[in-house]
């Protein structure tokens, strides 16, 4: 058995510190901004059901695998995969899996920062009373005006990227770890208040039905975003697993899996911590936040006859309506967007951490310099997303296959969340059960090799996850 390593970047001060940081990474724009809008675009209930299933049977096993690999390797994902590849008697080429993650994290952060910038702008819009008493038209034209202004989007994108660089430069267990401790629970409370408001809109049950009543036609046949079925030349509906892929991709995205973020946080995890229990807690908290966001938003959508398939602007065009008419709406609204910014902030640092840790380990760089280099290049790529909502909204850079009619932002989002993360997750699953030995995985997971829990994990990771991902990918390839 191999001697257990320690990390040169430091370790979490406790198990709770890890839980908070990993929950901070998981809970973010994915839960509150992305989950509702893709659920709206893909017809609701059935999509949510598949997403929940993916969290349970793919997400949790992969999260355990990632934390386990991270703690075993104790380095940035690239070096961890390199070392464990050799240690397991396989190949150092596993480092490419680390690189896939570095690139995915980098690309995600490029657009994540732009959207977090929207939330920043909405802090000020809400605080200055822009939305008091506003109606749906006003809220939606405010949003439309906002995203068509590239200079404004650039300003907030720049600010958010600077915030991210600042925290990353300070290292893993700096101030944000402490901040997350009370911000996460506050976000939770505020979401409950929002659900309470949604209850008063008169369309609460319809919102719930939309979220939880599965209609599989909406999931399995091609349709316009949030609307009509697309028919083939014979007038028949067209079968596709593409929306299943989107639900699966989102399970990876929302749990920060498949790109090394959780792996690197795992590398700072002290021993004597149960990886299984922690993974369940993180996935549970993340899922609850997403469902609460959905329950807060869809009743407002229906009460105001809005289109659930509006796309990325959905929360910015619905929640302000609630803040505009509920008691203390300006206060709650401001607080809500502040907390959303923090949630995004604690996620963005984990997106760039694998790259920064690699620069520190391999190029002997100071964290500050590494953070500046990565942040600045990511900022530059982010400009593509800024322009996707205005000057280049009709530019479709890769106009074929699943990328047809997609803007730069859409392409980056699709490529990372629906292709790179599931691919990374697939490789992580394969590595942890087909390459690593049962004795080292059970040792690192602190489970007995013959225990039921270990064998469930083993079975899921060995068969269920890879087959599910491959099955959905196979359908995607036929779509060409
Ligand atoms: N999980 C984050 C969210 O839901 C996004 C993220 C993806 C963070 C991948 C790190 C890695 O907002």
mmCIF file with all atom_site columns, N, CA, C and O in Angstrom, residues 28-78:
data_model
loop_
_atom_site.group_PDB
_atom_site.id
_atom_site.type_symbol
_atom_site.label_atom_id
_atom_site.label_alt_id
_atom_site.label_comp_id
_atom_site.label_asym_id
_atom_site.label_entity_id
_atom_site.label_seq_id
_atom_site.pdbx_PDB_ins_code
_atom_site.Cartn_x
_atom_site.Cartn_y
_atom_site.Cartn_z
_atom_site.occupancy
_atom_site.B_iso_or_equiv
_atom_site.pdbx_formal_charge
_atom_site.auth_seq_id
_atom_site.auth_comp_id
_atom_site.auth_asym_id
_atom_site.auth_atom_id
_atom_site.pdbx_PDB_model_num
ATOM 1   N N  . UNK A 1 28 ? -24.249 27.466 -6.895  1.00 0.00 ? 28 UNK A N  1
ATOM 2   C CA . UNK A 1 28 ? -23.857 28.689 -7.585  1.00 0.00 ? 28 UNK A CA 1
ATOM 3   C C  . UNK A 1 28 ? -24.881 29.053 -8.629  1.00 0.00 ? 28 UNK A C  1
ATOM 4   O O  . UNK A 1 28 ? -26.064 28.730 -8.504  1.00 0.00 ? 28 UNK A O  1
ATOM 5   N N  . UNK A 1 29 ? -24.407 29.694 -9.687  1.00 0.00 ? 29 UNK A N  1
ATOM 6   C CA . UNK A 1 29 ? -25.316 30.085 -10.755 1.00 0.00 ? 29 UNK A CA 1
ATOM 7   C C  . UNK A 1 29 ? -26.011 28.866 -11.340 1.00 0.00 ? 29 UNK A C  1
ATOM 8   O O  . UNK A 1 29 ? -27.131 28.957 -11.837 1.00 0.00 ? 29 UNK A O  1
ATOM 9   N N  . UNK A 1 30 ? -25.342 27.727 -11.284 1.00 0.00 ? 30 UNK A N  1
ATOM 10  C CA . UNK A 1 30 ? -25.923 26.500 -11.828 1.00 0.00 ? 30 UNK A CA 1
ATOM 11  C C  . UNK A 1 30 ? -27.268 26.195 -11.198 1.00 0.00 ? 30 UNK A C  1
ATOM 12  O O  . UNK A 1 30 ? -28.203 25.769 -11.867 1.00 0.00 ? 30 UNK A O  1
ATOM 13  N N  . UNK A 1 31 ? -27.379 26.429 -9.904  1.00 0.00 ? 31 UNK A N  1
ATOM 14  C CA . UNK A 1 31 ? -28.620 26.095 -9.203  1.00 0.00 ? 31 UNK A CA 1
ATOM 15  C C  . UNK A 1 31 ? -29.699 27.141 -9.426  1.00 0.00 ? 31 UNK A C  1
ATOM 16  O O  . UNK A 1 31 ? -30.865 26.814 -9.604  1.00 0.00 ? 31 UNK A O  1
ATOM 17  N N  . UNK A 1 32 ? -29.303 28.403 -9.348  1.00 0.00 ? 32 UNK A N  1
ATOM 18  C CA . UNK A 1 32 ? -30.317 29.448 -9.280  1.00 0.00 ? 32 UNK A CA 1
ATOM 19  C C  . UNK A 1 32 ? -30.584 30.095 -10.634 1.00 0.00 ? 32 UNK A C  1
ATOM 20  O O  . UNK A 1 32 ? -31.706 30.461 -10.944 1.00 0.00 ? 32 UNK A O  1
ATOM 21  N N  . UNK A 1 33 ? -29.580 30.167 -11.451 1.00 0.00 ? 33 UNK A N  1
ATOM 22  C CA . UNK A 1 33 ? -29.762 30.762 -12.775 1.00 0.00 ? 33 UNK A CA 1
ATOM 23  C C  . UNK A 1 33 ? -30.009 29.701 -13.839 1.00 0.00 ? 33 UNK A C  1
ATOM 24  O O  . UNK A 1 33 ? -30.956 29.777 -14.600 1.00 0.00 ? 33 UNK A O  1
ATOM 25  N N  . UNK A 1 34 ? -29.138 28.671 -13.867 1.00 0.00 ? 34 UNK A N  1
ATOM 26  C CA . UNK A 1 34 ? -29.206 27.734 -14.985 1.00 0.00 ? 34 UNK A CA 1
ATOM 27  C C  . UNK A 1 34 ? -30.303 26.672 -14.828 1.00 0.00 ? 34 UNK A C  1
ATOM 28  O O  . UNK A 1 34 ? -31.030 26.400 -15.779 1.00 0.00 ? 34 UNK A O  1
ATOM 29  N N  . UNK A 1 35 ? -30.411 26.097 -13.651 1.00 0.00 ? 35 UNK A N  1
ATOM 30  C CA . UNK A 1 35 ? -31.407 25.033 -13.465 1.00 0.00 ? 35 UNK A CA 1
ATOM 31  C C  . UNK A 1 35 ? -32.817 25.475 -13.876 1.00 0.00 ? 35 UNK A C  1
ATOM 32  O O  . UNK A 1 35 ? -33.479 24.793 -14.667 1.00 0.00 ? 35 UNK A O  1
ATOM 33  N N  . UNK A 1 36 ? -33.302 26.632 -13.362 1.00 0.00 ? 36 UNK A N  1
ATOM 34  C CA . UNK A 1 36 ? -34.655 27.018 -13.768 1.00 0.00 ? 36 UNK A CA 1
ATOM 35  C C  . UNK A 1 36 ? -34.779 27.262 -15.270 1.00 0.00 ? 36 UNK A C  1
ATOM 36  O O  . UNK A 1 36 ? -35.749 26.843 -15.888 1.00 0.00 ? 36 UNK A O  1
ATOM 37  N N  . UNK A 1 37 ? -33.777 27.905 -15.876 1.00 0.00 ? 37 UNK A N  1
ATOM 38  C CA . UNK A 1 37 ? -34.001 28.242 -17.290 1.00 0.00 ? 37 UNK A CA 1
ATOM 39  C C  . UNK A 1 37 ? -33.907 27.016 -18.200 1.00 0.00 ? 37 UNK A C  1
ATOM 40  O O  . UNK A 1 37 ? -34.671 26.897 -19.153 1.00 0.00 ? 37 UNK A O  1
ATOM 41  N N  . UNK A 1 38 ? -33.008 26.069 -17.882 1.00 0.00 ? 38 UNK A N  1
ATOM 42  C CA . UNK A 1 38 ? -32.990 24.884 -18.762 1.00 0.00 ? 38 UNK A CA 1
ATOM 43  C C  . UNK A 1 38 ? -34.185 23.972 -18.478 1.00 0.00 ? 38 UNK A C  1
ATOM 44  O O  . UNK A 1 38 ? -34.681 23.298 -19.368 1.00 0.00 ? 38 UNK A O  1
ATOM 45  N N  . UNK A 1 39 ? -34.670 23.993 -17.247 1.00 0.00 ? 39 UNK A N  1
ATOM 46  C CA . UNK A 1 39 ? -35.888 23.236 -16.958 1.00 0.00 ? 39 UNK A CA 1
ATOM 47  C C  . UNK A 1 39 ? -37.051 23.824 -17.749 1.00 0.00 ? 39 UNK A C  1
ATOM 48  O O  . UNK A 1 39 ? -37.869 23.106 -18.330 1.00 0.00 ? 39 UNK A O  1
ATOM 49  N N  . UNK A 1 40 ? -37.102 25.147 -17.789 1.00 0.00 ? 40 UNK A N  1
ATOM 50  C CA . UNK A 1 40 ? -38.144 25.831 -18.556 1.00 0.00 ? 40 UNK A CA 1
ATOM 51  C C  . UNK A 1 40 ? -38.048 25.506 -20.039 1.00 0.00 ? 40 UNK A C  1
ATOM 52  O O  . UNK A 1 40 ? -39.054 25.249 -20.701 1.00 0.00 ? 40 UNK A O  1
ATOM 53  N N  . UNK A 1 41 ? -36.837 25.490 -20.556 1.00 0.00 ? 41 UNK A N  1
ATOM 54  C CA . UNK A 1 41 ? -36.657 25.229 -21.991 1.00 0.00 ? 41 UNK A CA 1
ATOM 55  C C  . UNK A 1 41 ? -36.987 23.794 -22.361 1.00 0.00 ? 41 UNK A C  1
ATOM 56  O O  . UNK A 1 41 ? -37.341 23.518 -23.497 1.00 0.00 ? 41 UNK A O  1
ATOM 57  N N  . UNK A 1 42 ? -36.820 22.892 -21.387 1.00 0.00 ? 42 UNK A N  1
ATOM 58  C CA . UNK A 1 42 ? -36.959 21.481 -21.728 1.00 0.00 ? 42 UNK A CA 1
ATOM 59  C C  . UNK A 1 42 ? -38.203 20.819 -21.151 1.00 0.00 ? 42 UNK A C  1
ATOM 60  O O  . UNK A 1 42 ? -38.251 19.600 -20.970 1.00 0.00 ? 42 UNK A O  1
ATOM 61  N N  . UNK A 1 43 ? -39.184 21.632 -20.859 1.00 0.00 ? 43 UNK A N  1
ATOM 62  C CA . UNK A 1 43 ? -40.509 21.080 -20.590 1.00 0.00 ? 43 UNK A CA 1
ATOM 63  C C  . UNK A 1 43 ? -40.816 20.664 -19.166 1.00 0.00 ? 43 UNK A C  1
ATOM 64  O O  . UNK A 1 43 ? -41.832 20.041 -18.922 1.00 0.00 ? 43 UNK A O  1
ATOM 65  N N  . UNK A 1 44 ? -39.930 20.938 -18.201 1.00 0.00 ? 44 UNK A N  1
ATOM 66  C CA . UNK A 1 44 ? -40.297 20.725 -16.796 1.00 0.00 ? 44 UNK A CA 1
ATOM 67  C C  . UNK A 1 44 ? -40.111 19.312 -16.271 1.00 0.00 ? 44 UNK A C  1
ATOM 68  O O  . UNK A 1 44 ? -39.053 18.709 -16.439 1.00 0.00 ? 44 UNK A O  1
ATOM 69  N N  . UNK A 1 45 ? -41.169 18.791 -15.644 1.00 0.00 ? 45 UNK A N  1
ATOM 70  C CA . UNK A 1 45 ? -41.136 17.564 -14.839 1.00 0.00 ? 45 UNK A CA 1
ATOM 71  C C  . UNK A 1 45 ? -40.226 16.418 -15.252 1.00 0.00 ? 45 UNK A C  1
ATOM 72  O O  . UNK A 1 45 ? -39.412 15.961 -14.450 1.00 0.00 ? 45 UNK A O  1
ATOM 73  N N  . UNK A 1 46 ? -40.340 15.967 -16.501 1.00 0.00 ? 46 UNK A N  1
ATOM 74  C CA . UNK A 1 46 ? -39.552 14.802 -16.903 1.00 0.00 ? 46 UNK A CA 1
ATOM 75  C C  . UNK A 1 46 ? -38.069 15.147 -16.888 1.00 0.00 ? 46 UNK A C  1
ATOM 76  O O  . UNK A 1 46 ? -37.220 14.342 -16.487 1.00 0.00 ? 46 UNK A O  1
ATOM 77  N N  . UNK A 1 47 ? -37.774 16.356 -17.304 1.00 0.00 ? 47 UNK A N  1
ATOM 78  C CA . UNK A 1 47 ? -36.389 16.825 -17.299 1.00 0.00 ? 47 UNK A CA 1
ATOM 79  C C  . UNK A 1 47 ? -35.845 16.844 -15.868 1.00 0.00 ? 47 UNK A C  1
ATOM 80  O O  . UNK A 1 47 ? -34.737 16.373 -15.599 1.00 0.00 ? 47 UNK A O  1
ATOM 81  N N  . UNK A 1 48 ? -36.651 17.357 -14.941 1.00 0.00 ? 48 UNK A N  1
ATOM 82  C CA . UNK A 1 48 ? -36.228 17.434 -13.545 1.00 0.00 ? 48 UNK A CA 1
ATOM 83  C C  . UNK A 1 48 ? -36.003 16.026 -12.984 1.00 0.00 ? 48 UNK A C  1
ATOM 84  O O  . UNK A 1 48 ? -35.024 15.771 -12.274 1.00 0.00 ? 48 UNK A O  1
ATOM 85  N N  . UNK A 1 49 ? -36.898 15.115 -13.365 1.00 0.00 ? 49 UNK A N  1
ATOM 86  C CA . UNK A 1 49 ? -36.780 13.744 -12.872 1.00 0.00 ? 49 UNK A CA 1
ATOM 87  C C  . UNK A 1 49 ? -35.458 13.111 -13.329 1.00 0.00 ? 49 UNK A C  1
ATOM 88  O O  . UNK A 1 49 ? -34.731 12.489 -12.542 1.00 0.00 ? 49 UNK A O  1
ATOM 89  N N  . UNK A 1 50 ? -35.141 13.297 -14.601 1.00 0.00 ? 50 UNK A N  1
ATOM 90  C CA . UNK A 1 50 ? -33.889 12.725 -15.113 1.00 0.00 ? 50 UNK A CA 1
ATOM 91  C C  . UNK A 1 50 ? -32.694 13.390 -14.434 1.00 0.00 ? 50 UNK A C  1
ATOM 92  O O  . UNK A 1 50 ? -31.715 12.724 -14.083 1.00 0.00 ? 50 UNK A O  1
ATOM 93  N N  . UNK A 1 51 ? -32.811 14.694 -14.242 1.00 0.00 ? 51 UNK A N  1
ATOM 94  C CA . UNK A 1 51 ? -31.730 15.405 -13.554 1.00 0.00 ? 51 UNK A CA 1
ATOM 95  C C  . UNK A 1 51 ? -31.519 14.831 -12.148 1.00 0.00 ? 51 UNK A C  1
ATOM 96  O O  . UNK A 1 51 ? -30.390 14.532 -11.739 1.00 0.00 ? 51 UNK A O  1
ATOM 97  N N  . UNK A 1 52 ? -32.614 14.606 -11.422 1.00 0.00 ? 52 UNK A N  1
ATOM 98  C CA . UNK A 1 52 ? -32.495 14.068 -10.063 1.00 0.00 ? 52 UNK A CA 1
ATOM 99  C C  . UNK A 1 52 ? -31.901 12.653 -10.076 1.00 0.00 ? 52 UNK A C  1
ATOM 100 O O  . UNK A 1 52 ? -31.057 12.310 -9.257  1.00 0.00 ? 52 UNK A O  1
ATOM 101 N N  . UNK A 1 53 ? -32.345 11.882 -11.061 1.00 0.00 ? 53 UNK A N  1
ATOM 102 C CA . UNK A 1 53 ? -31.820 10.529 -11.198 1.00 0.00 ? 53 UNK A CA 1
ATOM 103 C C  . UNK A 1 53 ? -30.314 10.558 -11.469 1.00 0.00 ? 53 UNK A C  1
ATOM 104 O O  . UNK A 1 53 ? -29.540 9.781  -10.908 1.00 0.00 ? 53 UNK A O  1
ATOM 105 N N  . UNK A 1 54 ? -29.908 11.478 -12.326 1.00 0.00 ? 54 UNK A N  1
ATOM 106 C CA . UNK A 1 54 ? -28.481 11.596 -12.647 1.00 0.00 ? 54 UNK A CA 1
ATOM 107 C C  . UNK A 1 54 ? -27.673 12.008 -11.419 1.00 0.00 ? 54 UNK A C  1
ATOM 108 O O  . UNK A 1 54 ? -26.557 11.539 -11.222 1.00 0.00 ? 54 UNK A O  1
ATOM 109 N N  . UNK A 1 55 ? -28.242 12.888 -10.602 1.00 0.00 ? 55 UNK A N  1
ATOM 110 C CA . UNK A 1 55 ? -27.532 13.292 -9.377  1.00 0.00 ? 55 UNK A CA 1
ATOM 111 C C  . UNK A 1 55 ? -27.303 12.058 -8.511  1.00 0.00 ? 55 UNK A C  1
ATOM 112 O O  . UNK A 1 55 ? -26.217 11.815 -8.012  1.00 0.00 ? 55 UNK A O  1
ATOM 113 N N  . UNK A 1 56 ? -28.375 11.231 -8.385  1.00 0.00 ? 56 UNK A N  1
ATOM 114 C CA . UNK A 1 56 ? -28.286 10.094 -7.475  1.00 0.00 ? 56 UNK A CA 1
ATOM 115 C C  . UNK A 1 56 ? -27.385 8.984  -8.007  1.00 0.00 ? 56 UNK A C  1
ATOM 116 O O  . UNK A 1 56 ? -26.517 8.499  -7.288  1.00 0.00 ? 56 UNK A O  1
ATOM 117 N N  . UNK A 1 57 ? -27.576 8.595  -9.262  1.00 0.00 ? 57 UNK A N  1
ATOM 118 C CA . UNK A 1 57 ? -26.842 7.408  -9.700  1.00 0.00 ? 57 UNK A CA 1
ATOM 119 C C  . UNK A 1 57 ? -25.520 7.719  -10.399 1.00 0.00 ? 57 UNK A C  1
ATOM 120 O O  . UNK A 1 57 ? -24.655 6.859  -10.506 1.00 0.00 ? 57 UNK A O  1
ATOM 121 N N  . UNK A 1 58 ? -25.358 8.947  -10.878 1.00 0.00 ? 58 UNK A N  1
ATOM 122 C CA . UNK A 1 58 ? -24.082 9.289  -11.520 1.00 0.00 ? 58 UNK A CA 1
ATOM 123 C C  . UNK A 1 58 ? -23.311 10.281 -10.653 1.00 0.00 ? 58 UNK A C  1
ATOM 124 O O  . UNK A 1 58 ? -22.134 10.101 -10.363 1.00 0.00 ? 58 UNK A O  1
ATOM 125 N N  . UNK A 1 59 ? -24.017 11.333 -10.222 1.00 0.00 ? 59 UNK A N  1
ATOM 126 C CA . UNK A 1 59 ? -23.344 12.424 -9.516  1.00 0.00 ? 59 UNK A CA 1
ATOM 127 C C  . UNK A 1 59 ? -22.669 11.995 -8.226  1.00 0.00 ? 59 UNK A C  1
ATOM 128 O O  . UNK A 1 59 ? -21.476 12.255 -8.027  1.00 0.00 ? 59 UNK A O  1
ATOM 129 N N  . UNK A 1 60 ? -23.412 11.315 -7.360  1.00 0.00 ? 60 UNK A N  1
ATOM 130 C CA . UNK A 1 60 ? -22.835 10.970 -6.053  1.00 0.00 ? 60 UNK A CA 1
ATOM 131 C C  . UNK A 1 60 ? -21.654 9.992  -6.185  1.00 0.00 ? 60 UNK A C  1
ATOM 132 O O  . UNK A 1 60 ? -20.590 10.240 -5.611  1.00 0.00 ? 60 UNK A O  1
ATOM 133 N N  . UNK A 1 61 ? -21.804 8.907  -6.964  1.00 0.00 ? 61 UNK A N  1
ATOM 134 C CA . UNK A 1 61 ? -20.626 8.036  -7.130  1.00 0.00 ? 61 UNK A CA 1
ATOM 135 C C  . UNK A 1 61 ? -19.404 8.760  -7.712  1.00 0.00 ? 61 UNK A C  1
ATOM 136 O O  . UNK A 1 61 ? -18.283 8.544  -7.268  1.00 0.00 ? 61 UNK A O  1
ATOM 137 N N  . UNK A 1 62 ? -19.640 9.632  -8.695  1.00 0.00 ? 62 UNK A N  1
ATOM 138 C CA . UNK A 1 62 ? -18.493 10.333 -9.294  1.00 0.00 ? 62 UNK A CA 1
ATOM 139 C C  . UNK A 1 62 ? -17.904 11.319 -8.288  1.00 0.00 ? 62 UNK A C  1
ATOM 140 O O  . UNK A 1 62 ? -16.693 11.528 -8.232  1.00 0.00 ? 62 UNK A O  1
ATOM 141 N N  . UNK A 1 63 ? -18.768 11.938 -7.499  1.00 0.00 ? 63 UNK A N  1
ATOM 142 C CA . UNK A 1 63 ? -18.229 12.871 -6.514  1.00 0.00 ? 63 UNK A CA 1
ATOM 143 C C  . UNK A 1 63 ? -17.321 12.109 -5.543  1.00 0.00 ? 63 UNK A C  1
ATOM 144 O O  . UNK A 1 63 ? -16.212 12.547 -5.232  1.00 0.00 ? 63 UNK A O  1
ATOM 145 N N  . UNK A 1 64 ? -17.788 10.945 -5.104  1.00 0.00 ? 64 UNK A N  1
ATOM 146 C CA . UNK A 1 64 ? -16.942 10.150 -4.204  1.00 0.00 ? 64 UNK A CA 1
ATOM 147 C C  . UNK A 1 64 ? -15.627 9.783  -4.890  1.00 0.00 ? 64 UNK A C  1
ATOM 148 O O  . UNK A 1 64 ? -14.557 9.869  -4.287  1.00 0.00 ? 64 UNK A O  1
ATOM 149 N N  . UNK A 1 65 ? -15.718 9.417  -6.158  1.00 0.00 ? 65 UNK A N  1
ATOM 150 C CA . UNK A 1 65 ? -14.502 9.036  -6.886  1.00 0.00 ? 65 UNK A CA 1
ATOM 151 C C  . UNK A 1 65 ? -13.544 10.225 -6.979  1.00 0.00 ? 65 UNK A C  1
ATOM 152 O O  . UNK A 1 65 ? -12.343 10.092 -6.768  1.00 0.00 ? 65 UNK A O  1
ATOM 153 N N  . UNK A 1 66 ? -14.105 11.395 -7.272  1.00 0.00 ? 66 UNK A N  1
ATOM 154 C CA . UNK A 1 66 ? -13.227 12.564 -7.436  1.00 0.00 ? 66 UNK A CA 1
ATOM 155 C C  . UNK A 1 66 ? -12.550 12.961 -6.132  1.00 0.00 ? 66 UNK A C  1
ATOM 156 O O  . UNK A 1 66 ? -11.355 13.261 -6.099  1.00 0.00 ? 66 UNK A O  1
ATOM 157 N N  . UNK A 1 67 ? -13.322 12.976 -5.063  1.00 0.00 ? 67 UNK A N  1
ATOM 158 C CA . UNK A 1 67 ? -12.732 13.346 -3.774  1.00 0.00 ? 67 UNK A CA 1
ATOM 159 C C  . UNK A 1 67 ? -11.659 12.321 -3.400  1.00 0.00 ? 67 UNK A C  1
ATOM 160 O O  . UNK A 1 67 ? -10.565 12.658 -2.943  1.00 0.00 ? 67 UNK A O  1
ATOM 161 N N  . UNK A 1 68 ? -12.002 11.065 -3.653  1.00 0.00 ? 68 UNK A N  1
ATOM 162 C CA . UNK A 1 68 ? -11.079 9.979  -3.304  1.00 0.00 ? 68 UNK A CA 1
ATOM 163 C C  . UNK A 1 68 ? -9.773  10.103 -4.100  1.00 0.00 ? 68 UNK A C  1
ATOM 164 O O  . UNK A 1 68 ? -8.679  10.052 -3.528  1.00 0.00 ? 68 UNK A O  1
ATOM 165 N N  . UNK A 1 69 ? -9.887  10.327 -5.401  1.00 0.00 ? 69 UNK A N  1
ATOM 166 C CA . UNK A 1 69 ? -8.680  10.469 -6.225  1.00 0.00 ? 69 UNK A CA 1
ATOM 167 C C  . UNK A 1 69 ? -7.874  11.684 -5.767  1.00 0.00 ? 69 UNK A C  1
ATOM 168 O O  . UNK A 1 69 ? -6.652  11.639 -5.634  1.00 0.00 ? 69 UNK A O  1
ATOM 169 N N  . UNK A 1 70 ? -8.588  12.780 -5.502  1.00 0.00 ? 70 UNK A N  1
ATOM 170 C CA . UNK A 1 70 ? -7.905  14.002 -5.072  1.00 0.00 ? 70 UNK A CA 1
ATOM 171 C C  . UNK A 1 70 ? -7.123  13.774 -3.791  1.00 0.00 ? 70 UNK A C  1
ATOM 172 O O  . UNK A 1 70 ? -5.954  14.144 -3.681  1.00 0.00 ? 70 UNK A O  1
ATOM 173 N N  . UNK A 1 71 ? -7.762  13.111 -2.820  1.00 0.00 ? 71 UNK A N  1
ATOM 174 C CA . UNK A 1 71 ? -7.090  12.929 -1.545  1.00 0.00 ? 71 UNK A CA 1
ATOM 175 C C  . UNK A 1 71 ? -5.934  11.936 -1.673  1.00 0.00 ? 71 UNK A C  1
ATOM 176 O O  . UNK A 1 71 ? -4.927  12.049 -0.982  1.00 0.00 ? 71 UNK A O  1
ATOM 177 N N  . UNK A 1 72 ? -6.078  10.983 -2.577  1.00 0.00 ? 72 UNK A N  1
ATOM 178 C CA . UNK A 1 72 ? -5.002  10.021 -2.804  1.00 0.00 ? 72 UNK A CA 1
ATOM 179 C C  . UNK A 1 72 ? -3.792  10.727 -3.429  1.00 0.00 ? 72 UNK A C  1
ATOM 180 O O  . UNK A 1 72 ? -2.655  10.452 -3.087  1.00 0.00 ? 72 UNK A O  1
ATOM 181 N N  . UNK A 1 73 ? -4.076  11.631 -4.368  1.00 0.00 ? 73 UNK A N  1
ATOM 182 C CA . UNK A 1 73 ? -2.979  12.248 -5.120  1.00 0.00 ? 73 UNK A CA 1
ATOM 183 C C  . UNK A 1 73 ? -2.407  13.490 -4.461  1.00 0.00 ? 73 UNK A C  1
ATOM 184 O O  . UNK A 1 73 ? -1.233  13.799 -4.614  1.00 0.00 ? 73 UNK A O  1
ATOM 185 N N  . UNK A 1 74 ? -3.240  14.256 -3.791  1.00 0.00 ? 74 UNK A N  1
ATOM 186 C CA . UNK A 1 74 ? -2.784  15.432 -3.046  1.00 0.00 ? 74 UNK A CA 1
ATOM 187 C C  . UNK A 1 74 ? -2.094  16.500 -3.899  1.00 0.00 ? 74 UNK A C  1
ATOM 188 O O  . UNK A 1 74 ? -1.253  17.233 -3.396  1.00 0.00 ? 74 UNK A O  1
ATOM 189 N N  . UNK A 1 75 ? -2.416  16.554 -5.198  1.00 0.00 ? 75 UNK A N  1
ATOM 190 C CA . UNK A 1 75 ? -1.819  17.605 -6.030  1.00 0.00 ? 75 UNK A CA 1
ATOM 191 C C  . UNK A 1 75 ? -2.880  18.141 -6.972  1.00 0.00 ? 75 UNK A C  1
ATOM 192 O O  . UNK A 1 75 ? -4.031  17.743 -6.907  1.00 0.00 ? 75 UNK A O  1
ATOM 193 N N  . UNK A 1 76 ? -2.479  19.062 -7.852  1.00 0.00 ? 76 UNK A N  1
ATOM 194 C CA . UNK A 1 76 ? -3.435  19.549 -8.847  1.00 0.00 ? 76 UNK A CA 1
ATOM 195 C C  . UNK A 1 76 ? -3.872  18.347 -9.687  1.00 0.00 ? 76 UNK A C  1
ATOM 196 O O  . UNK A 1 76 ? -3.133  17.375 -9.813  1.00 0.00 ? 76 UNK A O  1
ATOM 197 N N  . UNK A 1 77 ? -5.092  18.406 -10.275 1.00 0.00 ? 77 UNK A N  1
ATOM 198 C CA . UNK A 1 77 ? -5.592  17.253 -11.020 1.00 0.00 ? 77 UNK A CA 1
ATOM 199 C C  . UNK A 1 77 ? -4.605  16.736 -12.068 1.00 0.00 ? 77 UNK A C  1
ATOM 200 O O  . UNK A 1 77 ? -4.482  15.520 -12.239 1.00 0.00 ? 77 UNK A O  1
ATOM 201 N N  . UNK A 1 78 ? -3.893  17.629 -12.757 1.00 0.00 ? 78 UNK A N  1
ATOM 202 C CA . UNK A 1 78 ? -2.970  17.164 -13.787 1.00 0.00 ? 78 UNK A CA 1
ATOM 203 C C  . UNK A 1 78 ? -1.898  16.272 -13.160 1.00 0.00 ? 78 UNK A C  1
ATOM 204 O O  . UNK A 1 78 ? -1.656  15.149 -13.616 1.00 0.00 ? 78 UNK A O  1
#
